[in-house]
mmCIF file with all atom_site columns, C-alpha atoms in Angstrom:
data_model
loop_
_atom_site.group_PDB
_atom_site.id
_atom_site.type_symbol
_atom_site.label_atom_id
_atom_site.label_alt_id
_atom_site.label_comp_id
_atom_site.label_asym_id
_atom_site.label_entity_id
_atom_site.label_seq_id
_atom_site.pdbx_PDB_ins_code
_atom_site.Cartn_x
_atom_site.Cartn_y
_atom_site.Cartn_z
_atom_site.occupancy
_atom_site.B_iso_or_equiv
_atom_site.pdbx_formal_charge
_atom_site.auth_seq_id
_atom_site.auth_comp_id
_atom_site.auth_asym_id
_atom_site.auth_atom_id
_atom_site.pdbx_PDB_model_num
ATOM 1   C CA . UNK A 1 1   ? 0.000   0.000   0.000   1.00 0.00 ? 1   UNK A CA 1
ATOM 2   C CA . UNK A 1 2   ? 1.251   3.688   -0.487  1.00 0.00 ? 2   UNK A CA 1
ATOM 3   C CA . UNK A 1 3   ? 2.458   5.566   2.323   1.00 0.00 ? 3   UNK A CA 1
ATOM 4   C CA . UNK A 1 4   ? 1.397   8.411   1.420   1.00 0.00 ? 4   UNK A CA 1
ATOM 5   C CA . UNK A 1 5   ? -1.700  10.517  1.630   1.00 0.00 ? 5   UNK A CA 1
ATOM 6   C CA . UNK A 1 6   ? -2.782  13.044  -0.630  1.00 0.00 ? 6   UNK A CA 1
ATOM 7   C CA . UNK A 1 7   ? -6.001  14.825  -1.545  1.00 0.00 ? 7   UNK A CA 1
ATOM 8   C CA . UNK A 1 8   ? -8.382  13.721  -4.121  1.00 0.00 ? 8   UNK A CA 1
ATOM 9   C CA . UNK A 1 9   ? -8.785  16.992  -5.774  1.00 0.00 ? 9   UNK A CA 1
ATOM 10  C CA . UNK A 1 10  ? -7.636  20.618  -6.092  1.00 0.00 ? 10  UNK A CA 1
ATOM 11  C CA . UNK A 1 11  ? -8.063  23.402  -8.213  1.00 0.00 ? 11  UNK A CA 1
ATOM 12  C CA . UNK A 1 12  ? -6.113  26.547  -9.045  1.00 0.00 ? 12  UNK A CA 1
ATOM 13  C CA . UNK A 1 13  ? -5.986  29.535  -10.739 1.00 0.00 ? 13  UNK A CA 1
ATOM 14  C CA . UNK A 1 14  ? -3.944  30.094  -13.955 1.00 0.00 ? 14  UNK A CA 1
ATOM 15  C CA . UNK A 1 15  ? -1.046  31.643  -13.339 1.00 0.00 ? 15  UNK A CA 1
ATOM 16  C CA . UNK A 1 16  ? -1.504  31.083  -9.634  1.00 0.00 ? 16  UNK A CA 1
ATOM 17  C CA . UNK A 1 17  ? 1.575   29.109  -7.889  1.00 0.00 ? 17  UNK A CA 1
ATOM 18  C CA . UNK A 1 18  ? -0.259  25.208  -7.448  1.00 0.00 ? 18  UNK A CA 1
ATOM 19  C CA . UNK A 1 19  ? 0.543   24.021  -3.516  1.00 0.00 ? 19  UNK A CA 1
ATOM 20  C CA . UNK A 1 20  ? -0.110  20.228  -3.480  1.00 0.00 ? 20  UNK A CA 1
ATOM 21  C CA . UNK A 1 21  ? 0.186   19.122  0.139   1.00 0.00 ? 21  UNK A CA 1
ATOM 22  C CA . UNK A 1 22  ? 1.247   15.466  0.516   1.00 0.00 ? 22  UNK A CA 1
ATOM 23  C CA . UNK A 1 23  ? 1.514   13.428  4.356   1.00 0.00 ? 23  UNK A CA 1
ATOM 24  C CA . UNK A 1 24  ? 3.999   10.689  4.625   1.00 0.00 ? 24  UNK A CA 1
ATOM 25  C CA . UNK A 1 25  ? 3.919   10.655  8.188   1.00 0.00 ? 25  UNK A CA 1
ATOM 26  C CA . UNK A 1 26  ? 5.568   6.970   8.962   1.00 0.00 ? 26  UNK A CA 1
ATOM 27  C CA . UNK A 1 27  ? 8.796   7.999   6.396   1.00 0.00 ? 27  UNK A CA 1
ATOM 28  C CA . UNK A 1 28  ? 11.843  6.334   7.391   1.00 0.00 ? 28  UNK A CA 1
ATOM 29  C CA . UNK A 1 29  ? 15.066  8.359   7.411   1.00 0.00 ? 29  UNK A CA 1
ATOM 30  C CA . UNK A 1 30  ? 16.503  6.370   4.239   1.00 0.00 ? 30  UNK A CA 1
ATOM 31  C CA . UNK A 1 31  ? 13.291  6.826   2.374   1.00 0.00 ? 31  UNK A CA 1
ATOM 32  C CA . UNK A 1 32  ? 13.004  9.657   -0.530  1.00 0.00 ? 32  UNK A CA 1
ATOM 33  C CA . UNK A 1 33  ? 9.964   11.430  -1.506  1.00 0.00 ? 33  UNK A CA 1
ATOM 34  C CA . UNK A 1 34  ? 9.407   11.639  -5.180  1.00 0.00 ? 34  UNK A CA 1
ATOM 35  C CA . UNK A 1 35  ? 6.611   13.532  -7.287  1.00 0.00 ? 35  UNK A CA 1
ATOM 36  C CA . UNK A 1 36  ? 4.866   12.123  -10.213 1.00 0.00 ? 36  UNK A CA 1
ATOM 37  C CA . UNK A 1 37  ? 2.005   13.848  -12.991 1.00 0.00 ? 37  UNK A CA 1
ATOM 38  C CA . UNK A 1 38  ? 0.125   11.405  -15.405 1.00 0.00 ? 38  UNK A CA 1
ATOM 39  C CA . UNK A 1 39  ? -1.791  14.084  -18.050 1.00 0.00 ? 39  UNK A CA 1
ATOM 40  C CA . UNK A 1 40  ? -5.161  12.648  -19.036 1.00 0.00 ? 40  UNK A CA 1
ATOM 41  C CA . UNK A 1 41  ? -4.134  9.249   -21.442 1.00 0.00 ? 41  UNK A CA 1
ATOM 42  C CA . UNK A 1 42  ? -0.224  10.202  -21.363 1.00 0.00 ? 42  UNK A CA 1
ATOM 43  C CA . UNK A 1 43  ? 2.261   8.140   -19.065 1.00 0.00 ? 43  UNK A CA 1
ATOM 44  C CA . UNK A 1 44  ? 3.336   9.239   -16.003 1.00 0.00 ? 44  UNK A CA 1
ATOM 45  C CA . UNK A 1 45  ? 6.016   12.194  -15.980 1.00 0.00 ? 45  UNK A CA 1
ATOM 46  C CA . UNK A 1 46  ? 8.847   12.379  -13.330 1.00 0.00 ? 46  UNK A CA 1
ATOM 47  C CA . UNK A 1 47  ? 8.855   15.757  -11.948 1.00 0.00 ? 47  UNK A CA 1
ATOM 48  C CA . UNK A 1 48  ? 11.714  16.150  -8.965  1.00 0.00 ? 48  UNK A CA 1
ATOM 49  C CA . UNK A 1 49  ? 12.050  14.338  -5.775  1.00 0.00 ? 49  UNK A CA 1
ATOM 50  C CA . UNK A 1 50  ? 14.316  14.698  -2.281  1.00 0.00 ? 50  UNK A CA 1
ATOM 51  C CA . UNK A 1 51  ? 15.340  13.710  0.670   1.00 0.00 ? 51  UNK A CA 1
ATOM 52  C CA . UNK A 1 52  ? 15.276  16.135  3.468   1.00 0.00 ? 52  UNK A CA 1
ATOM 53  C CA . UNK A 1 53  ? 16.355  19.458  1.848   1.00 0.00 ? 53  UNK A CA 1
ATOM 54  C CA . UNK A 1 54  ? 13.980  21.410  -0.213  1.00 0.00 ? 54  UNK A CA 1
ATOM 55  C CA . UNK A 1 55  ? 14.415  21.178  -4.028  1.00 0.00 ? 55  UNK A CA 1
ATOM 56  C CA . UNK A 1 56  ? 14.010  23.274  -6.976  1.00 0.00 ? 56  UNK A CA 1
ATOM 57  C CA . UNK A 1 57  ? 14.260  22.353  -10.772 1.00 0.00 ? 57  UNK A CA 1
ATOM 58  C CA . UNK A 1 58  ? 12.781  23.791  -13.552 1.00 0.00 ? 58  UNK A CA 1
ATOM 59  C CA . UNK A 1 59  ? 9.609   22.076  -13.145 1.00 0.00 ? 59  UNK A CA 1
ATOM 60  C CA . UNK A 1 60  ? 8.693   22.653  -9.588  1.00 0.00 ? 60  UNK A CA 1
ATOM 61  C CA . UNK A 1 61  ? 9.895   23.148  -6.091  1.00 0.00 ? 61  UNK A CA 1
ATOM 62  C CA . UNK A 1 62  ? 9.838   20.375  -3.454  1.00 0.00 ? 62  UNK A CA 1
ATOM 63  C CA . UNK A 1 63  ? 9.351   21.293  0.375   1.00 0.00 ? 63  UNK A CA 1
ATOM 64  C CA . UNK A 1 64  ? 10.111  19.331  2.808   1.00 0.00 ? 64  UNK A CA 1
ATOM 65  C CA . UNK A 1 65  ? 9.232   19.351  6.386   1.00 0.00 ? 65  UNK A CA 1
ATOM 66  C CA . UNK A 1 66  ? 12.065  19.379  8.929   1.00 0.00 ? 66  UNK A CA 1
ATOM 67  C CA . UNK A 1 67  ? 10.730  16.304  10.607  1.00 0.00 ? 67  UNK A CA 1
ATOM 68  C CA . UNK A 1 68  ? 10.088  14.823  7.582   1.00 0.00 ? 68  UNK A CA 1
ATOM 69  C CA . UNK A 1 69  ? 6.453   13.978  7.778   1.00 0.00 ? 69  UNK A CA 1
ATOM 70  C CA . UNK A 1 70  ? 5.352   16.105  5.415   1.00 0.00 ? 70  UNK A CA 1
ATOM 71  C CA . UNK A 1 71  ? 6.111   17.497  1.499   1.00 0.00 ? 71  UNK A CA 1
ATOM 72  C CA . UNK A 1 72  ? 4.541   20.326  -0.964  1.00 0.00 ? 72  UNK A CA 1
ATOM 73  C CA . UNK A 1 73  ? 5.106   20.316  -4.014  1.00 0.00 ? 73  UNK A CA 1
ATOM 74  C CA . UNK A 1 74  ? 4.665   23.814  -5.688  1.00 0.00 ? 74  UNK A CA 1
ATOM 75  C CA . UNK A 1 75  ? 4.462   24.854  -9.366  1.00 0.00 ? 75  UNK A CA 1
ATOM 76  C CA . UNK A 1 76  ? 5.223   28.272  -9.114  1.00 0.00 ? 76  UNK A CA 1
ATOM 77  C CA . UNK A 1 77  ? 3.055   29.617  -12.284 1.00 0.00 ? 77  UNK A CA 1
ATOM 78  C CA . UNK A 1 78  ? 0.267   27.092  -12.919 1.00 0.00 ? 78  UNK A CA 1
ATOM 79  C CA . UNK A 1 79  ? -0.717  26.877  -16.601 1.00 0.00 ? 79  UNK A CA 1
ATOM 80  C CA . UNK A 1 80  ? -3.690  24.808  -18.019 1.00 0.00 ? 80  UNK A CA 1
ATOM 81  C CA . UNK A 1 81  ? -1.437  22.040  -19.189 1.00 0.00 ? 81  UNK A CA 1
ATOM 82  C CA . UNK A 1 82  ? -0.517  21.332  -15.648 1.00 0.00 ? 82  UNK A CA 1
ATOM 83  C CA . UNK A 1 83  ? -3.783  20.246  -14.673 1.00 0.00 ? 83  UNK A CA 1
ATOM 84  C CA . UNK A 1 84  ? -3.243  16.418  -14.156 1.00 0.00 ? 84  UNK A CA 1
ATOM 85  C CA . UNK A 1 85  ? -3.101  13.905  -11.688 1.00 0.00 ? 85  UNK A CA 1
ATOM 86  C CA . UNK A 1 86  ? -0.230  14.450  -9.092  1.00 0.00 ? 86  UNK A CA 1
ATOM 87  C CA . UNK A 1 87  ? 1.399   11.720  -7.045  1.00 0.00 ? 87  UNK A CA 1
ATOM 88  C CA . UNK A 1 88  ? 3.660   11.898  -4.185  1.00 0.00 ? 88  UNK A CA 1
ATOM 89  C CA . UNK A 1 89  ? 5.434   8.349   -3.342  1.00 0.00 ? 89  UNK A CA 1
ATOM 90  C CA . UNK A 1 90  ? 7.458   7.411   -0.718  1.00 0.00 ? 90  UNK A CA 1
ATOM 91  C CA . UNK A 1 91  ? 10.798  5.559   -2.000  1.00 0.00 ? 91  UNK A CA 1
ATOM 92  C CA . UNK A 1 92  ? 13.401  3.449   -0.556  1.00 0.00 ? 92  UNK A CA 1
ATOM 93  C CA . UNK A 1 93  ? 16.510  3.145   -2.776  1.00 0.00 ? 93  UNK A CA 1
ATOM 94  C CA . UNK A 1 94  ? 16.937  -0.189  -2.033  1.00 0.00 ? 94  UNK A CA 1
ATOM 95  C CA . UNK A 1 95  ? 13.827  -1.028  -3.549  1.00 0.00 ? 95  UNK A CA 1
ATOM 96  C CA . UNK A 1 96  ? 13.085  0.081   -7.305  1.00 0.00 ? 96  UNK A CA 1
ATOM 97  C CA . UNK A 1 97  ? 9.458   0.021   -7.820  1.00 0.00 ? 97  UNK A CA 1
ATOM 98  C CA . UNK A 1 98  ? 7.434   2.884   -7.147  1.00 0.00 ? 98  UNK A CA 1
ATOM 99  C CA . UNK A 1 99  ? 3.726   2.315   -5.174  1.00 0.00 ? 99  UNK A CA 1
ATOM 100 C CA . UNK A 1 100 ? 1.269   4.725   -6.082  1.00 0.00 ? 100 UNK A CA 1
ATOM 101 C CA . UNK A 1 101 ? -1.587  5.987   -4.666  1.00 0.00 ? 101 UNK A CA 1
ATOM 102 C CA . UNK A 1 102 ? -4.505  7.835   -5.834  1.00 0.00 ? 102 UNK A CA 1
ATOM 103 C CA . UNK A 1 103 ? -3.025  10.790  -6.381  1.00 0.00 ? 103 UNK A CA 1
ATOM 104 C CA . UNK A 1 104 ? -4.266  14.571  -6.194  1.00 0.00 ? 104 UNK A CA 1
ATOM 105 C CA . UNK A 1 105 ? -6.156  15.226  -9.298  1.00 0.00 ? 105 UNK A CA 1
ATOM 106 C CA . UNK A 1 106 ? -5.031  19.048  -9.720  1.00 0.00 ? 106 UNK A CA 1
ATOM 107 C CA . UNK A 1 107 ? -7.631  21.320  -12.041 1.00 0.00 ? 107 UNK A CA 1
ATOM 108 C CA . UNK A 1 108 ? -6.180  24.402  -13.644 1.00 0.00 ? 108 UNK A CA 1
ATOM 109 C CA . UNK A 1 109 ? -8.470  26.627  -14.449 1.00 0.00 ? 109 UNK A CA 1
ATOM 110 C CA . UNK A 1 110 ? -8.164  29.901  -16.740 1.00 0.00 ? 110 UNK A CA 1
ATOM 111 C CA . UNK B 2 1   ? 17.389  11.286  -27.233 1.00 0.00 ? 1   UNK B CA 1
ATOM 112 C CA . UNK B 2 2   ? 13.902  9.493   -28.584 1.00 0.00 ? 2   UNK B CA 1
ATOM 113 C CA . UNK B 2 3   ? 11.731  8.433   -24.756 1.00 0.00 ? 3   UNK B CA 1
ATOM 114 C CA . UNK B 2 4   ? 10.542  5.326   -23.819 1.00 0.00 ? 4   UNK B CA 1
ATOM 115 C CA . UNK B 2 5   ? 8.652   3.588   -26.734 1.00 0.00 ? 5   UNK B CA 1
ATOM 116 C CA . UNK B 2 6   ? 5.828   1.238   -26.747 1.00 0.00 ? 6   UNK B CA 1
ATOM 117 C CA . UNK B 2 7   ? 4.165   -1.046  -28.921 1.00 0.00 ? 7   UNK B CA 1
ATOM 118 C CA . UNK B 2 8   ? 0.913   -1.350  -29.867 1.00 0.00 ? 8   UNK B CA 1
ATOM 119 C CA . UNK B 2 9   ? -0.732  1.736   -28.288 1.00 0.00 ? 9   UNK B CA 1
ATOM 120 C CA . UNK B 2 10  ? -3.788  0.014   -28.540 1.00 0.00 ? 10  UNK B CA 1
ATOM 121 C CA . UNK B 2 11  ? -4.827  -3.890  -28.441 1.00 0.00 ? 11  UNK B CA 1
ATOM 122 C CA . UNK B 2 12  ? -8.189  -5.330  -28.408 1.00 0.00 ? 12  UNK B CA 1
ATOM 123 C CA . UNK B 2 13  ? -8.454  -8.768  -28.230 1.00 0.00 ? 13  UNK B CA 1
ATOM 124 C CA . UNK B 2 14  ? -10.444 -11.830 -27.306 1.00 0.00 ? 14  UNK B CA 1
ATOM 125 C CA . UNK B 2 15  ? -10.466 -13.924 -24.358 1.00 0.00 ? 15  UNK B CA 1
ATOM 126 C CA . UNK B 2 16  ? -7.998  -16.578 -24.360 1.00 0.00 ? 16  UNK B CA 1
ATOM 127 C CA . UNK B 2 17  ? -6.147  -15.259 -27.109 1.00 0.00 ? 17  UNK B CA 1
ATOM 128 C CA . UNK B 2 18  ? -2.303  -14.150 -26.588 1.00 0.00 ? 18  UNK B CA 1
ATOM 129 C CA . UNK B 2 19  ? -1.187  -10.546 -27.036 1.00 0.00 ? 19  UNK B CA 1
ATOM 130 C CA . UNK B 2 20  ? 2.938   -9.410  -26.710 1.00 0.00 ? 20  UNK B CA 1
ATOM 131 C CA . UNK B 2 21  ? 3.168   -5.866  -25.838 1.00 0.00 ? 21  UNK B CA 1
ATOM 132 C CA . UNK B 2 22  ? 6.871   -4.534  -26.579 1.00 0.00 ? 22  UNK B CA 1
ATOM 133 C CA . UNK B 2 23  ? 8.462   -1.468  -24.987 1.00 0.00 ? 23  UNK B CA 1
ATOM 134 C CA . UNK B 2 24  ? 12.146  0.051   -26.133 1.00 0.00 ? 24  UNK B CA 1
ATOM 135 C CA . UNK B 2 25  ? 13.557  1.865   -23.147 1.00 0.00 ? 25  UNK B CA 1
ATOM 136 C CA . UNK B 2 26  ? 15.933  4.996   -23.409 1.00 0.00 ? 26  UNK B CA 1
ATOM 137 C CA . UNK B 2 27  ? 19.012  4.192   -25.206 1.00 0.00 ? 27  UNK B CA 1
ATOM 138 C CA . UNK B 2 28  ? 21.671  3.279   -22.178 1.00 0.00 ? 28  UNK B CA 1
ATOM 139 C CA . UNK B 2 29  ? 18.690  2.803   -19.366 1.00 0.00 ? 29  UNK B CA 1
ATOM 140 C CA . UNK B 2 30  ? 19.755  -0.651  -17.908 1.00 0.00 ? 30  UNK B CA 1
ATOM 141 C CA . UNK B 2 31  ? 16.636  -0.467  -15.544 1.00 0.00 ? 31  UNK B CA 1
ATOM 142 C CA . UNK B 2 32  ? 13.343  -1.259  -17.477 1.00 0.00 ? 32  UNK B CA 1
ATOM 143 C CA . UNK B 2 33  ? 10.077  -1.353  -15.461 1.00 0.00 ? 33  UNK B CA 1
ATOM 144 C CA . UNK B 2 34  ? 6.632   -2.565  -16.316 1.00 0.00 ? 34  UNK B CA 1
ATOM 145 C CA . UNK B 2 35  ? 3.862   -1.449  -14.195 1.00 0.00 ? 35  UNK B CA 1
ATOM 146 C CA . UNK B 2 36  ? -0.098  -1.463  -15.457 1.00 0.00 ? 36  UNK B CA 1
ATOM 147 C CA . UNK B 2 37  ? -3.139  -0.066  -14.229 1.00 0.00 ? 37  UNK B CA 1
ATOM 148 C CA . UNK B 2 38  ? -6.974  -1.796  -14.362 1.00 0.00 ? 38  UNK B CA 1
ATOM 149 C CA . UNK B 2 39  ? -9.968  0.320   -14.473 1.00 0.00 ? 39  UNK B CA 1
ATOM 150 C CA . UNK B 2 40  ? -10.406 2.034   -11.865 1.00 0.00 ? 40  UNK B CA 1
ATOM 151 C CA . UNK B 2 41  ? -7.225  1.118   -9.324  1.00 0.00 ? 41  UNK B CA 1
ATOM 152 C CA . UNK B 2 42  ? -4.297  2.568   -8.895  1.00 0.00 ? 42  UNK B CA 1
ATOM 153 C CA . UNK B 2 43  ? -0.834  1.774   -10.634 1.00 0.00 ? 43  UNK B CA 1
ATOM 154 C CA . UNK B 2 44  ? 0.640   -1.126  -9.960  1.00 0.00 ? 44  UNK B CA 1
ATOM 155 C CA . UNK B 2 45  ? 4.431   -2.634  -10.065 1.00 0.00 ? 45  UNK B CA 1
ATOM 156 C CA . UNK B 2 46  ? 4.800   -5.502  -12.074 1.00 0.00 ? 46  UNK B CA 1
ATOM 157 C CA . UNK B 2 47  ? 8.414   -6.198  -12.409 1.00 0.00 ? 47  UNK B CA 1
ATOM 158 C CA . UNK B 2 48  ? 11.937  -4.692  -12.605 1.00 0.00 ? 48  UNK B CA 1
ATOM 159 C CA . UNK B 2 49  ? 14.560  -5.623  -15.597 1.00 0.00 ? 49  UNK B CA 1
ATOM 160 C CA . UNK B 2 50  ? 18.207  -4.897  -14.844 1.00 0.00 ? 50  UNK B CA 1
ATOM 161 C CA . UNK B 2 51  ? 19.817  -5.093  -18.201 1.00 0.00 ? 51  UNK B CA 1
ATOM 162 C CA . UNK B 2 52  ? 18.408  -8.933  -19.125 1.00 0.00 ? 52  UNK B CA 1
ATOM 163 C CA . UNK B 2 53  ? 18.069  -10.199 -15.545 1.00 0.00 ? 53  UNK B CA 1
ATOM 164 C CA . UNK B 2 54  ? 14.646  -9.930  -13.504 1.00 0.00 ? 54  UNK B CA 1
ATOM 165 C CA . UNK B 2 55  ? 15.770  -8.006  -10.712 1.00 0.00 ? 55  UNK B CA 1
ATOM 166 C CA . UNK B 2 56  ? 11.991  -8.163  -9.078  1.00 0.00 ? 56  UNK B CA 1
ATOM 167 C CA . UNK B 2 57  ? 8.840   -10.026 -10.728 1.00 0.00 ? 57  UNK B CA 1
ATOM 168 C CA . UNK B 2 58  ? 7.092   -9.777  -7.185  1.00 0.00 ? 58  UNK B CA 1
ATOM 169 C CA . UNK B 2 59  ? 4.476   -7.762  -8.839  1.00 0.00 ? 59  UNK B CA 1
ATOM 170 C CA . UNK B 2 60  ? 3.310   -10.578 -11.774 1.00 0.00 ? 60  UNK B CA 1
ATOM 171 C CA . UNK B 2 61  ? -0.143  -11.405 -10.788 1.00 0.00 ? 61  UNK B CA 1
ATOM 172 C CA . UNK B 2 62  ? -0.003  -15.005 -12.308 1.00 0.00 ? 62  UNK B CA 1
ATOM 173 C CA . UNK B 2 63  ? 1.792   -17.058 -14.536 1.00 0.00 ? 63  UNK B CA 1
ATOM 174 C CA . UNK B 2 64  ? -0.213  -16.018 -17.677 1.00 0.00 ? 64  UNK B CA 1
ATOM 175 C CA . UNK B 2 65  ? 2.213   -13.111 -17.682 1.00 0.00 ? 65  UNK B CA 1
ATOM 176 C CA . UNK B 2 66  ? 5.772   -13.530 -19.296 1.00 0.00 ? 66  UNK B CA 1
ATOM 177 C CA . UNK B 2 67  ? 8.234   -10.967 -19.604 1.00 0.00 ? 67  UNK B CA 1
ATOM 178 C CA . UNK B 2 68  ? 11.758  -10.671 -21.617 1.00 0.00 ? 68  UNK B CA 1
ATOM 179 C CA . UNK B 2 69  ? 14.512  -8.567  -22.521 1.00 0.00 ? 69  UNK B CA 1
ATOM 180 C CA . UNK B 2 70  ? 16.386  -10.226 -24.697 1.00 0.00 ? 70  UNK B CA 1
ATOM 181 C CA . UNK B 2 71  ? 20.159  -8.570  -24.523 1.00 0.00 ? 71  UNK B CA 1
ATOM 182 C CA . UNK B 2 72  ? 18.999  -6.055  -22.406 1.00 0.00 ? 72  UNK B CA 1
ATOM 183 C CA . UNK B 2 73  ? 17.928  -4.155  -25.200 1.00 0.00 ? 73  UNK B CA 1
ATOM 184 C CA . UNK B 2 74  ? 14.050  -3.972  -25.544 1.00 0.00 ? 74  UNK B CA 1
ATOM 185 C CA . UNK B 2 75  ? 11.239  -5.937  -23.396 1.00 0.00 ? 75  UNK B CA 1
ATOM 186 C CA . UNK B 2 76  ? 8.126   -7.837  -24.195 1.00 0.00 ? 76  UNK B CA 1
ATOM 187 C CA . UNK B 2 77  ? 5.703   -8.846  -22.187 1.00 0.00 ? 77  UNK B CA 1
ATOM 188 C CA . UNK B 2 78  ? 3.038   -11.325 -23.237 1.00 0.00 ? 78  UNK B CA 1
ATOM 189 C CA . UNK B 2 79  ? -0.066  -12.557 -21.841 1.00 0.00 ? 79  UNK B CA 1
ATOM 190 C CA . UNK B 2 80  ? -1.195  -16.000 -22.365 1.00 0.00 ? 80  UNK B CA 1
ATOM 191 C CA . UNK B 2 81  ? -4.479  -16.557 -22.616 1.00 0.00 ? 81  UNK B CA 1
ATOM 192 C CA . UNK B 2 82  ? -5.750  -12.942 -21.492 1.00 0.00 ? 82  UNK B CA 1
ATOM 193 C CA . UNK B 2 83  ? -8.535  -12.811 -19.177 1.00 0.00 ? 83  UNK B CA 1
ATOM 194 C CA . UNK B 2 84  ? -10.980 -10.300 -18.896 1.00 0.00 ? 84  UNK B CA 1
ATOM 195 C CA . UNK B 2 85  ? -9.594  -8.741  -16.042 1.00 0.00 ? 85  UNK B CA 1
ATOM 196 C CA . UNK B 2 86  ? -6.111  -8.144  -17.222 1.00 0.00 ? 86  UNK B CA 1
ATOM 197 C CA . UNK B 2 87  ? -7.852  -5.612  -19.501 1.00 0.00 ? 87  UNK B CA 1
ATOM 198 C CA . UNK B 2 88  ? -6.109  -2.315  -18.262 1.00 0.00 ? 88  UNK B CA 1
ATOM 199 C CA . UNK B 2 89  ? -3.044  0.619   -19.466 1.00 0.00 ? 89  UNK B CA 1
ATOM 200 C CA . UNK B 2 90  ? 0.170   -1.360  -19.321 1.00 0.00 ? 90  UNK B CA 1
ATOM 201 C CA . UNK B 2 91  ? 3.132   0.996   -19.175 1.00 0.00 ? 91  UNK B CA 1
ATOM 202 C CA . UNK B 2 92  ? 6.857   0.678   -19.270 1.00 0.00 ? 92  UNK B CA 1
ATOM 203 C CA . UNK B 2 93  ? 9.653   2.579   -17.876 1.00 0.00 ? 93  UNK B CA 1
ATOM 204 C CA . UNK B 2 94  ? 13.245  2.705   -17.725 1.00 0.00 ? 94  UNK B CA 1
ATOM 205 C CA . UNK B 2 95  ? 15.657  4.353   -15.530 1.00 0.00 ? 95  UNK B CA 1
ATOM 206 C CA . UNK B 2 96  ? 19.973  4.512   -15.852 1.00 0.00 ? 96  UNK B CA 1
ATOM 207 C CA . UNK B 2 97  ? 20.250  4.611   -12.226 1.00 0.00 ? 97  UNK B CA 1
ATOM 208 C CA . UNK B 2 98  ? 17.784  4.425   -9.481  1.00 0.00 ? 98  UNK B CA 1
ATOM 209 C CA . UNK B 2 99  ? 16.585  8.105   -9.608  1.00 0.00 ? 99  UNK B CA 1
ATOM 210 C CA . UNK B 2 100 ? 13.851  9.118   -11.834 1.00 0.00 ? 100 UNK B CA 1
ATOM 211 C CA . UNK B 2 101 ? 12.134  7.071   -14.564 1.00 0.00 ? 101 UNK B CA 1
ATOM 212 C CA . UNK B 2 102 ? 10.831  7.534   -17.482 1.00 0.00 ? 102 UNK B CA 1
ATOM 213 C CA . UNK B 2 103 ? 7.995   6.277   -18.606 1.00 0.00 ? 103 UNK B CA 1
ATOM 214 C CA . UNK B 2 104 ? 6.295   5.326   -22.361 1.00 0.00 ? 104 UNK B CA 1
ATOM 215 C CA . UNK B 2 105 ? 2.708   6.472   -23.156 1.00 0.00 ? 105 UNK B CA 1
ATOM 216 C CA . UNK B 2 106 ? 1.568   2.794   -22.215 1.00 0.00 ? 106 UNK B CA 1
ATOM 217 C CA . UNK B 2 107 ? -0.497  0.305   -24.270 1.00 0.00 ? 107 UNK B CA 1
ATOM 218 C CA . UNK B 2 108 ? -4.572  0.346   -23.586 1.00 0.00 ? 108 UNK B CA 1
ATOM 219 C CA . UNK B 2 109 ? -4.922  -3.844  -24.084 1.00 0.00 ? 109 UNK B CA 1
ATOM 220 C CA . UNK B 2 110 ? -8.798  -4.086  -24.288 1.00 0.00 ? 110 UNK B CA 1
ATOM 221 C CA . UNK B 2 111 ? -10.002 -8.011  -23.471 1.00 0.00 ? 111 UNK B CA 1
ATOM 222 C CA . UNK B 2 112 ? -13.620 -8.310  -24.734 1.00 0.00 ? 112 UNK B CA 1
#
């Protein structure tokens, strides 16, 4: 089962930044936290991940809680092609697969 | 450098028929995934190719399901017979290290 927990659904402004909260509360200190989008019929896109310091590419920024327990991932100027299904997953690197959950279904509207 | 590849994009066939879905990873990707998702769960992990060796199958859901990479090059995985409820998006994915991967645009295998 995932370890995460995410909500189902969000919406956001155009041109807004997008905050998309994400709870991994039972993390372990060797475990990353990556983000994933799947666009409607397209497979899913790798957008950053981390381990305990915050994170910026040219995607999005990752934000990570000092204990841990928690992540946001932030697109800083939200366009309509970002509105997709979001998932955080917890990741050991031991262990190659990725769990997913259900995701945040994130709604961009104009 | 071309993405992950996959072959057909879409498959309908017939109960107890065979189908052979192919995906070509990233050129230089030893790591090829397959994971697949039926209507209306989430994505699951099916298995984990390091070059030509099965690194992780724990994810097969029965032994209908074969997969290869033959010289570590592309994958195939085939079903044999399909059931109804392996109908679902079957995607592949490949990764250099154990970082991000990368991910085709799946195959939608349809069993009617």
């Amino acid at each position: 089962d995932a370890k995460t927990t995410q909500p189902p659904s969000m919406d956001c402004a155009e041109g807004r930044a997008a905050n998309l909260p994400c709870n991994h509360s039972t993390i372990s200190g060797n475990e990353y936290v990556y983000w994933y989008r799947q666009i409607h019929s397209q497979g899913p896109q790798y957008i950053i991940h981390g381990l305990k310091n915050n994170e910026t590419n040219e995607m999005a920024s990752l934000i990570i809680t000092e204990d841990r327990k928690s992540s946001t991932l932030i697109l800083p100027h939200a366009t309509l092609r970002d509105t997709a299904v979001y998932y955080c997953i917890v990741r050991v690197d031991s262990n190659y697969q990725l769990i997913w959950g259900a995701g945040t279904k994130l709604i961009i509207k104009p | 450098e071309a993405g992950v590849t996959q072959f057909p994009s879409h498959s309908v066939i017939e109960k107890g028929q065979t189908v052979t879905l192919r995906c070509d990873p990233i050129s230089g990707h030893d790591n090829l995934y397959w994971y697949r998702r039926v209507m209306g769960k989430e994505i699951k992990f099916l298995l984990h190719f390091v070059k030509e060796s099965k690194q992780d199958e724990s994810g097969m859901p029965n032994n209908r399901f074969l997969a290869e990479r033959t010289g570590g090059t592309y994958s195939t995985l085939k079903v044999q017979p399909a059931e109804l409820e392996d109908s679902g998006v079957y995607f592949c994915a490949s990764s250099r290290l154990y970082y991000e991967q990368y991910f085709g645009p799946g195959t939608r295998l349809t069993v009617t």
